[in-house]
Short mmCIF file of C-alpha atoms and ligand atoms in Angstrom, two decimals:
data_model
loop_
_atom_site.label_atom_id
_atom_site.label_comp_id
_atom_site.label_asym_id
_atom_site.label_seq_id
_atom_site.Cartn_x
_atom_site.Cartn_y
_atom_site.Cartn_z
CA UNK A 1 99.08 142.62 115.26
CA UNK A 2 97.32 144.38 118.15
CA UNK A 3 95.04 141.35 118.59
CA UNK A 4 97.98 138.94 118.84
CA UNK A 5 99.71 140.97 121.51
CA UNK A 6 96.95 140.08 123.94
CA UNK A 7 98.78 136.78 124.50
CA UNK A 8 102.49 137.35 124.12
CA UNK A 9 103.46 133.73 124.71
CA UNK A 10 102.25 130.57 126.34
CA UNK A 11 104.45 128.12 128.18
CA UNK A 12 103.47 125.73 130.99
CA UNK A 13 106.20 123.19 130.72
CA UNK A 14 107.76 123.55 134.19
CA UNK A 15 106.61 123.91 137.79
CA UNK A 16 107.66 127.56 137.99
CA UNK A 17 104.94 128.52 135.52
CA UNK A 18 103.14 131.76 136.45
CA UNK A 19 100.19 131.29 138.83
CA UNK A 20 100.54 127.56 138.30
CA UNK A 21 98.73 127.94 134.97
CA UNK A 22 101.09 129.36 132.36
CA UNK A 23 103.62 132.08 131.55
CA UNK A 24 101.84 134.37 129.12
CA UNK A 25 103.83 137.63 129.10
CA UNK A 26 107.38 136.60 129.98
CA UNK A 27 108.67 133.39 131.52
CA UNK A 28 109.25 133.22 135.28
CA UNK A 29 112.56 131.70 134.15
CA UNK A 30 113.31 134.88 132.19
CA UNK A 31 112.38 133.52 128.77
CA UNK A 32 111.28 136.35 126.49
CA UNK A 33 108.10 136.07 124.45
CA UNK A 34 109.99 136.08 121.14
CA UNK A 35 112.19 133.20 122.32
CA UNK A 36 109.10 131.28 123.43
CA UNK A 37 107.52 131.84 120.02
CA UNK A 38 110.69 130.81 118.20
CA UNK A 39 110.78 127.65 120.32
CA UNK A 40 107.21 126.95 119.25
CA UNK A 41 108.18 127.61 115.64
CA UNK A 42 111.05 125.12 115.92
CA UNK A 43 108.83 122.49 117.51
CA UNK A 44 106.20 122.94 114.80
CA UNK A 45 108.81 122.55 112.05
CA UNK A 46 110.26 119.43 113.68
CA UNK A 47 106.78 117.93 114.04
CA UNK A 48 106.34 118.34 110.30
CA UNK A 49 109.65 116.59 109.70
CA UNK A 50 108.60 113.78 112.04
CA UNK A 51 105.60 113.00 109.84
CA UNK A 52 107.82 112.60 106.77
CA UNK A 53 110.34 110.56 108.74
CA UNK A 54 107.57 108.28 109.93
CA UNK A 55 106.48 107.51 106.38
CA UNK A 56 110.08 106.98 105.25
CA UNK A 57 110.69 104.59 108.15
CA UNK A 58 107.55 102.65 107.20
CA UNK A 59 109.31 101.85 103.94
CA UNK A 60 112.58 100.99 105.69
CA UNK A 61 114.44 104.31 105.23
CA UNK A 62 116.07 106.16 108.14
CA UNK A 63 118.79 108.77 108.61
CA UNK A 64 120.72 109.12 111.87
CA UNK A 65 121.85 112.67 111.01
CA UNK A 66 118.23 113.80 110.98
CA UNK A 67 117.52 111.94 114.21
CA UNK A 68 120.51 113.66 115.85
CA UNK A 69 119.24 117.07 114.75
CA UNK A 70 115.79 116.33 116.17
CA UNK A 71 117.33 115.49 119.56
CA UNK A 72 119.26 118.76 119.55
CA UNK A 73 116.24 120.79 118.47
CA UNK A 74 113.97 119.29 121.14
CA UNK A 75 116.62 119.69 123.82
CA UNK A 76 117.03 123.39 122.99
CA UNK A 77 113.42 124.03 123.99
CA UNK A 78 113.74 122.55 127.50
CA UNK A 79 113.52 124.80 130.54
CA UNK A 80 116.69 126.80 131.22
CA UNK A 81 118.70 125.63 128.22
CA UNK A 82 118.70 128.26 125.52
CA UNK A 83 117.53 131.88 125.84
CA UNK A 84 119.08 133.09 122.56
CA UNK A 85 116.54 134.32 119.98
CA UNK A 86 119.12 134.51 117.20
CA UNK A 87 120.15 130.93 117.81
CA UNK A 88 116.52 129.83 117.49
CA UNK A 89 116.31 131.53 114.09
CA UNK A 90 119.47 129.64 113.10
CA UNK A 91 117.95 126.41 114.42
CA UNK A 92 114.83 127.04 112.33
CA UNK A 93 117.01 127.45 109.24
CA UNK A 94 118.84 124.27 110.18
CA UNK A 95 115.48 122.54 110.60
CA UNK A 96 114.65 123.72 107.07
CA UNK A 97 117.85 122.14 105.76
CA UNK A 98 117.19 118.94 107.67
CA UNK A 99 113.68 118.88 106.29
CA UNK A 100 115.12 119.01 102.76
CA UNK A 101 117.17 115.97 103.69
CA UNK A 102 114.02 114.36 105.14
CA UNK A 103 111.94 115.02 102.02
CA UNK A 104 114.77 113.62 99.89
CA UNK A 105 114.77 110.50 102.05
CA UNK A 106 111.03 110.05 101.69
CA UNK A 107 111.16 110.68 97.93
CA UNK A 108 113.91 108.07 97.60
CA UNK A 109 111.78 105.66 99.65
CA UNK A 110 108.73 106.29 97.46
CA UNK A 111 110.62 105.98 94.17
CA UNK A 112 112.65 102.91 95.15
CA UNK A 113 109.51 101.20 96.43
CA UNK A 114 106.92 102.23 93.84
CA UNK A 115 108.89 103.68 90.90
CA UNK A 116 109.10 107.29 89.77
CA UNK A 117 105.68 108.84 89.11
CA UNK A 118 104.48 109.33 85.56
CA UNK A 119 101.68 111.61 84.33
CA UNK A 120 98.45 109.74 84.90
CA UNK A 121 94.82 110.56 84.28
CA UNK A 122 92.61 109.95 87.29
CA UNK A 123 88.83 109.51 87.20
CA UNK A 124 86.76 111.37 89.78
CA UNK A 125 83.53 109.37 89.66
CA UNK A 126 82.43 106.00 90.98
CA UNK A 127 82.64 102.56 89.41
CA UNK A 128 79.94 99.95 89.99
CA UNK A 129 80.81 97.78 92.94
CA UNK A 130 81.79 97.84 96.58
CA UNK A 131 84.51 100.23 97.57
CA UNK A 132 87.08 101.53 100.03
CA UNK A 133 88.23 105.14 100.21
CA UNK A 134 91.79 105.65 101.52
CA UNK A 135 92.65 109.12 102.79
CA UNK A 136 95.82 110.71 104.15
CA UNK A 137 99.40 110.45 102.93
CA UNK A 138 100.39 106.83 103.61
CA UNK A 139 101.58 105.22 100.37
CA UNK A 140 102.73 102.16 102.31
CA UNK A 141 99.26 101.68 103.82
CA UNK A 142 97.63 102.21 100.42
CA UNK A 143 100.04 99.78 98.76
CA UNK A 144 99.26 97.08 101.32
CA UNK A 145 95.53 97.74 100.99
CA UNK A 146 95.74 97.41 97.20
CA UNK A 147 97.63 94.13 97.52
CA UNK A 148 95.07 92.70 99.92
CA UNK A 149 92.03 93.83 97.91
CA UNK A 150 93.25 92.42 94.60
CA UNK A 151 90.81 89.76 93.31
CA UNK A 152 88.18 90.71 95.92
CA UNK A 153 86.11 92.78 93.48
CA UNK A 154 86.43 95.81 95.79
CA UNK A 155 87.33 99.09 94.14
CA UNK A 156 89.78 101.38 95.92
CA UNK A 157 89.48 105.17 95.71
CA UNK A 158 91.92 107.75 96.96
CA UNK A 159 90.97 110.94 98.73
CA UNK A 160 92.89 114.20 99.16
CA UNK A 161 96.68 113.78 99.55
CA UNK A 162 96.59 110.21 98.25
CA UNK A 163 95.73 111.48 94.75
CA UNK A 164 99.43 111.47 93.76
CA UNK A 165 99.55 107.71 94.47
CA UNK A 166 97.90 107.18 91.07
CA UNK A 167 101.11 108.32 89.36
CA UNK A 168 103.40 105.67 90.92
CA UNK A 169 103.88 102.62 88.64
CA UNK A 170 103.94 100.26 91.63
CA UNK A 171 100.50 101.49 92.72
CA UNK A 172 98.78 102.38 89.44
CA UNK A 173 99.39 98.80 88.26
CA UNK A 174 96.43 97.77 90.40
CA UNK A 175 93.41 97.97 88.11
CA UNK A 176 91.07 98.26 91.07
CA UNK A 177 92.64 101.60 92.05
CA UNK A 178 89.85 103.27 90.17
CA UNK A 179 89.81 106.95 91.01
CA UNK A 180 89.89 109.88 93.39
CA UNK A 181 86.84 111.18 95.23
CA UNK A 182 86.38 114.56 96.87
CA UNK A 183 88.88 117.35 97.31
CA UNK A 184 91.11 118.47 100.19
CA UNK A 185 90.90 116.85 103.64
CA UNK A 186 88.18 119.11 105.04
CA UNK A 187 85.40 117.71 102.84
CA UNK A 188 85.64 114.35 104.64
CA UNK A 189 82.43 114.52 106.64
CA UNK A 190 80.30 115.31 103.66
CA UNK A 191 82.16 112.93 101.33
CA UNK A 192 82.24 109.93 103.66
CA UNK A 193 78.54 110.35 104.47
CA UNK A 194 77.72 110.42 100.78
CA UNK A 195 79.42 107.16 99.74
CA UNK A 196 78.47 103.96 101.62
CA UNK A 197 81.96 102.47 101.51
CA UNK A 198 84.63 101.49 104.02
CA UNK A 199 87.15 104.23 104.79
CA UNK A 200 90.79 103.97 105.82
CA UNK A 201 92.60 106.96 107.36
CA UNK A 202 96.33 106.49 106.85
CA UNK A 203 97.90 109.61 108.40
CA UNK A 204 97.21 113.13 109.63
CA UNK A 205 94.35 115.21 108.33
CA UNK A 206 91.60 112.84 109.45
CA UNK A 207 88.52 114.41 111.00
CA UNK A 208 86.47 113.16 113.94
CA UNK A 209 83.79 111.19 112.10
CA UNK A 210 80.06 111.73 111.96
CA UNK A 211 77.95 108.98 113.51
CA UNK A 212 76.58 107.80 110.18
CA UNK A 213 79.95 106.49 109.00
CA UNK A 214 81.90 105.96 112.22
CA UNK A 215 81.40 102.18 112.09
CA UNK A 216 82.71 101.93 108.54
CA UNK A 217 85.79 104.02 109.21
CA UNK A 218 89.21 102.61 110.23
CA UNK A 219 92.53 104.20 111.09
CA UNK A 220 96.06 102.90 110.68
CA UNK A 221 99.57 104.19 111.39
CA UNK A 222 99.64 107.43 113.39
CA UNK A 223 95.92 108.21 112.97
CA UNK A 224 93.43 107.48 115.77
CA UNK A 225 89.80 108.59 116.03
CA UNK A 226 87.27 108.15 118.86
CA UNK A 227 85.06 105.09 118.41
CA UNK A 228 86.90 104.09 115.23
CA UNK A 229 88.65 100.73 114.93
CA UNK A 230 92.42 101.14 114.70
CA UNK A 231 94.49 98.68 112.74
CA UNK A 232 97.99 98.12 114.04
CA UNK A 233 100.30 96.85 111.33
CA UNK A 234 99.09 96.35 107.79
CA UNK A 235 96.49 93.60 107.93
CA UNK A 236 93.40 95.31 106.55
CA UNK A 237 91.04 92.32 106.74
CA UNK A 238 88.49 94.21 108.91
CA UNK A 239 88.35 97.03 106.33
CA UNK A 240 87.83 94.54 103.51
CA UNK A 241 85.13 92.67 105.44
CA UNK A 242 83.35 95.93 106.16
CA UNK A 243 83.47 96.94 102.48
CA UNK A 244 82.03 93.54 101.54
CA UNK A 245 79.10 94.08 103.88
CA UNK A 246 78.15 97.40 102.29
CA UNK A 247 76.03 98.13 99.20
CA UNK A 248 77.56 98.59 95.76
CA UNK A 249 78.21 102.05 94.38
CA UNK A 250 76.64 103.00 91.07
CA UNK A 251 78.63 103.57 87.90
CA UNK A 252 78.79 107.36 87.80
CA UNK A 253 81.63 109.10 85.96
CA UNK A 254 82.89 112.34 87.49
CA UNK A 255 82.75 115.79 85.93
CA UNK A 256 86.51 116.14 85.57
CA UNK A 257 89.49 113.94 84.90
CA UNK A 258 92.55 114.96 86.91
CA UNK A 259 96.17 114.54 85.87
CA UNK A 260 98.82 113.85 88.48
CA UNK A 261 102.31 112.31 88.55
CA UNK A 262 104.68 114.90 87.09
CA UNK A 263 108.04 113.79 88.44
CA UNK A 264 111.37 115.57 88.27
CA UNK A 265 112.46 113.34 85.36
CA UNK A 266 109.29 114.03 83.39
CA UNK A 267 109.55 117.81 83.81
CA UNK A 268 113.28 117.90 83.12
CA UNK A 269 112.88 115.77 80.00
CA UNK A 270 111.12 118.88 78.64
CA UNK A 271 113.83 121.31 79.72
CA UNK A 272 115.13 122.20 76.23
CA UNK A 273 111.62 122.93 75.08
CA UNK A 274 110.94 124.95 78.24
CA UNK A 275 114.14 126.94 77.68
CA UNK A 276 113.11 127.73 74.10
CA UNK A 277 109.60 128.78 75.16
CA UNK A 278 111.01 131.06 77.87
CA UNK A 279 113.57 132.60 75.53
CA UNK A 280 110.94 133.29 72.90
CA UNK A 281 108.59 134.81 75.49
CA UNK A 282 105.94 132.13 75.07
CA UNK A 283 106.37 131.26 78.73
CA UNK A 284 106.72 134.45 80.71
CA UNK A 285 106.59 133.20 84.27
CA UNK A 286 106.31 130.06 86.43
CA UNK A 287 104.32 129.94 89.62
CA UNK A 288 104.29 127.35 92.35
CA UNK A 289 100.78 127.59 93.77
CA UNK A 290 99.86 125.06 96.43
CA UNK A 291 100.61 123.85 99.92
CA UNK A 292 98.42 122.79 102.80
CA UNK A 293 94.87 123.93 102.29
CA UNK A 294 92.40 124.99 104.97
CA UNK A 295 88.70 125.80 104.94
CA UNK A 296 89.39 129.46 105.80
CA UNK A 297 87.32 131.74 103.60
CA UNK A 298 90.36 133.69 102.52
CA UNK A 299 91.81 130.61 100.82
CA UNK A 300 89.58 131.27 97.78
CA UNK A 301 92.45 133.60 96.90
CA UNK A 302 94.47 130.71 95.44
CA UNK A 303 91.87 129.73 92.85
CA UNK A 304 91.21 133.34 91.92
CA UNK A 305 94.95 133.90 91.63
CA UNK A 306 95.38 131.07 89.13
CA UNK A 307 92.25 132.05 87.20
CA UNK A 308 93.61 135.58 86.82
CA UNK A 309 97.04 134.59 85.52
CA UNK A 310 97.98 135.51 81.95
CA UNK A 311 97.99 132.62 79.49
CA UNK A 312 101.77 132.70 79.04
CA UNK A 313 102.36 131.41 82.57
CA UNK A 314 102.81 127.88 83.91
CA UNK A 315 101.56 126.75 87.31
CA UNK A 316 103.25 124.01 89.30
CA UNK A 317 101.19 122.70 92.18
CA UNK A 318 101.44 120.25 95.06
CA UNK A 319 99.84 119.18 98.34
CA UNK A 320 96.14 119.42 99.02
CA UNK A 321 96.09 123.09 98.00
CA UNK A 322 96.01 121.68 94.46
CA UNK A 323 92.34 120.85 94.86
CA UNK A 324 91.59 124.57 94.71
CA UNK A 325 92.79 124.58 91.09
CA UNK A 326 93.21 121.10 89.63
CA UNK A 327 89.79 121.04 88.01
CA UNK A 328 90.66 124.14 85.94
CA UNK A 329 91.42 123.59 82.30
CA UNK A 330 94.43 125.83 81.82
CA UNK A 331 95.41 124.23 78.52
CA UNK A 332 98.96 123.95 77.20
CA UNK A 333 101.74 126.09 75.79
CA UNK A 334 103.05 124.22 72.74
CA UNK A 335 102.65 120.86 74.44
CA UNK A 336 103.70 121.97 77.94
CA UNK A 337 100.72 121.70 80.29
CA UNK A 338 99.99 124.98 82.07
CA UNK A 339 99.06 123.08 85.24
CA UNK A 340 101.59 120.56 86.52
CA UNK A 341 100.76 118.50 89.61
CA UNK A 342 104.00 117.47 91.34
CA UNK A 343 102.36 115.44 94.10
CA UNK A 344 102.11 115.50 97.89
CA UNK A 345 103.39 118.22 100.22
CA UNK A 346 106.67 116.33 100.70
CA UNK A 347 107.10 116.56 96.92
CA UNK A 348 108.09 120.17 97.59
CA UNK A 349 111.51 118.54 97.19
CA UNK A 350 110.62 117.79 93.55
CA UNK A 351 109.69 121.44 93.05
CA UNK A 352 112.96 122.53 94.64
CA UNK A 353 115.03 120.19 92.47
CA UNK A 354 113.21 121.33 89.32
CA UNK A 355 113.81 124.99 90.27
CA UNK A 356 117.50 124.24 90.88
CA UNK A 357 117.78 122.49 87.51
CA UNK A 358 116.04 125.37 85.73
CA UNK A 359 118.34 127.87 87.44
CA UNK A 360 121.31 125.90 86.16
CA UNK A 361 119.78 125.68 82.69
CA UNK A 362 119.34 129.45 82.52
CA UNK A 363 122.68 130.11 84.23
CA UNK A 364 121.18 132.12 87.07
CA UNK A 365 120.25 131.83 90.74
CA UNK A 366 116.82 130.56 91.86
CA UNK A 367 115.81 134.08 92.89
CA UNK A 368 116.56 135.39 89.40
CA UNK A 369 114.32 132.79 87.74
CA UNK A 370 110.94 133.93 86.45
CA UNK A 371 109.40 131.89 89.27
CA UNK A 372 107.26 132.93 92.22
CA UNK A 373 106.02 130.76 95.07
CA UNK A 374 102.50 131.41 96.28
CA UNK A 375 101.92 129.08 99.18
CA UNK A 376 99.11 128.19 101.52
CA UNK A 377 99.86 126.77 104.94
CA UNK A 378 97.70 124.92 107.43
CA UNK A 379 99.73 122.68 109.68
CA UNK A 380 103.19 121.71 110.79
CA UNK A 381 104.49 120.06 107.62
CA UNK A 382 103.94 123.38 105.89
CA UNK A 383 106.03 125.08 108.57
CA UNK A 384 108.89 122.65 107.93
CA UNK A 385 108.61 123.26 104.18
CA UNK A 386 108.52 127.03 104.59
CA UNK A 387 111.79 126.89 106.55
CA UNK A 388 113.27 124.60 103.88
CA UNK A 389 112.51 127.20 101.22
CA UNK A 390 113.90 129.99 103.40
CA UNK A 391 116.99 127.89 104.14
CA UNK A 392 117.57 127.65 100.38
CA UNK A 393 117.61 131.44 100.28
CA UNK A 394 114.37 131.68 98.28
CA UNK A 395 113.05 135.21 98.61
CA UNK A 396 109.78 136.91 97.89
CA UNK A 397 107.51 133.98 98.80
CA UNK A 398 103.82 134.92 99.03
CA UNK A 399 102.20 133.20 102.03
CA UNK A 400 98.57 132.82 103.01
CA UNK A 401 95.81 132.56 103.90
CA UNK A 402 96.94 134.17 107.21
CA UNK A 403 100.14 135.01 109.03
CA UNK A 404 101.11 132.15 111.41
CA UNK A 405 99.81 133.06 114.87
CA UNK A 406 103.15 132.50 116.63
CA UNK A 407 104.82 135.15 114.46
CA UNK A 408 105.04 138.40 116.42
CA UNK A 409 106.36 141.73 115.19
CA UNK A 410 109.98 140.77 115.97
CA UNK A 411 109.78 137.53 114.01
CA UNK A 412 107.87 139.15 111.15
CA UNK A 413 110.59 141.79 110.88
CA UNK A 414 113.22 139.05 110.37
CA UNK A 415 111.03 137.20 107.86
CA UNK A 416 110.44 140.37 105.88
CA UNK A 417 113.91 141.87 106.03
CA UNK A 418 115.93 138.71 105.58
CA UNK A 419 113.62 136.71 103.31
CA UNK A 420 111.29 139.30 101.81
CA UNK A 421 108.35 137.11 102.89
CA UNK A 422 105.06 138.63 101.77
CA UNK A 423 101.51 138.02 102.84
CA UNK A 424 98.97 137.49 100.08
CA UNK A 425 96.72 140.49 99.46
CA UNK A 426 94.38 140.26 96.51
CA UNK A 427 95.12 138.21 93.39
CA UNK A 428 95.16 140.99 90.80
CA UNK A 429 97.33 143.26 92.88
CA UNK A 430 99.78 140.46 93.70
CA UNK A 431 100.00 139.27 90.09
CA UNK A 432 100.67 142.79 88.89
CA UNK A 433 103.38 143.26 91.48
CA UNK A 434 105.03 139.91 90.73
CA UNK A 435 105.06 140.30 86.97
CA UNK A 436 106.37 143.86 87.21
CA UNK A 437 109.22 142.92 89.51
CA UNK A 438 110.58 139.88 87.65
S1 SF4 B 501 110.03 127.15 131.14
FE1 SF4 B 501 110.00 129.31 131.74
S2 SF4 B 501 108.38 130.15 130.49
FE2 SF4 B 501 108.07 127.94 130.52
S3 SF4 B 501 106.69 127.51 132.20
FE3 SF4 B 501 108.76 127.33 133.00
S4 SF4 B 501 109.16 129.36 133.82
FE4 SF4 B 501 107.45 129.62 132.46
S1 SF4 B 502 98.90 118.88 102.47
FE1 SF4 B 502 98.86 119.50 104.63
S2 SF4 B 502 96.73 120.10 105.07
FE2 SF4 B 502 96.76 118.97 103.14
S3 SF4 B 502 96.23 116.88 103.69
FE3 SF4 B 502 98.48 117.06 103.63
S4 SF4 B 502 99.13 117.58 105.71
FE4 SF4 B 502 96.91 117.94 105.55
#
């Protein structure tokens, strides 16, 4: 904490700003550091929501209630509008609720457009022929790319958060969607250098490219990169032409086959069996381990955590944090896979709905379920999701790899006292604590 207190706040949004550079201790307007930090927190959560709303709108789905909340949230952070710390905590909780609504909207958009995901095996090697790697979160962009590359002989690969696309019937129907390459977003530079294919960045989590592949990279939607051709709309002809000008990849199967596409319907179709296995002690505990991954060294925790779990536990996962663990063979418990990939970060809504259904099945509240959330965060969607989980009253979440930098002692006190939020420590210690408590 001592380190963080060096910069209590930072705001330079109006002309009164201290020394003409920035208010860093207290606002010239009187804004306290904790209020400034809570304003930042609210803006970060709403940014996360905006990303999901963008992808829902791409598919023709909008919600004026969410738009109205966003206006109110942004307005509250203007100069001389709201100096009330407690109200900003309430607004963050409201943002969490609105983000649930947003994730529901996006899930509806995905399912109504591409069908509900089904468990699907995904290859991780290359297939002989020219190729395109699509990275990011944009199912709409990927769907259009698949349509336009049909019959061209080009193979399409997903990277990172597009892995869950393989589970959607409306996307997996394309035979030239041949596999997933690489892991979470931060291996891009090494991965894109390695494979001489065209690359399409469809959303956030694109990295400034290395020179050796800059001319074969393209962006679309919200993504933009220096010196990289941007495609407005969904005509991917330049990407296809680039792929056709590049050498063929060799046939080289990957070391692992991944499984993705566990939807709410698929998991809940197993609910009677799950209930029986829990009641007979064959499943002792469920964990949700995932979230936004980052290259921070401390993030190795999440793999070690899952590797150290007893065999009578089931792990649900989602978002790019899954790549820390989805190559592990955790086996099954009487036909129930011990590792269940629910999809992208916005599929946190699937996890929530499954948890709610299990709570109903066992006749208890979510906090009484033998379920613990162990989440990694990196960027603003994760902030929105964290507030969604807190808004649902979920307590005892383990968060890592680090405490968000805008959380000061005051905010941490609220998060701990009201929500029992815990920071990850070491896997064995945390597992022991979790299994003892529940
Ligand atoms: S709004 Fe307040 S805290 Fe922000 S720059 Fe202006 S005076 Fe400083
Ligand atoms: S889950 Fe988060 S960190 Fe990972 S690719 Fe998506 S937005 Fe980026």
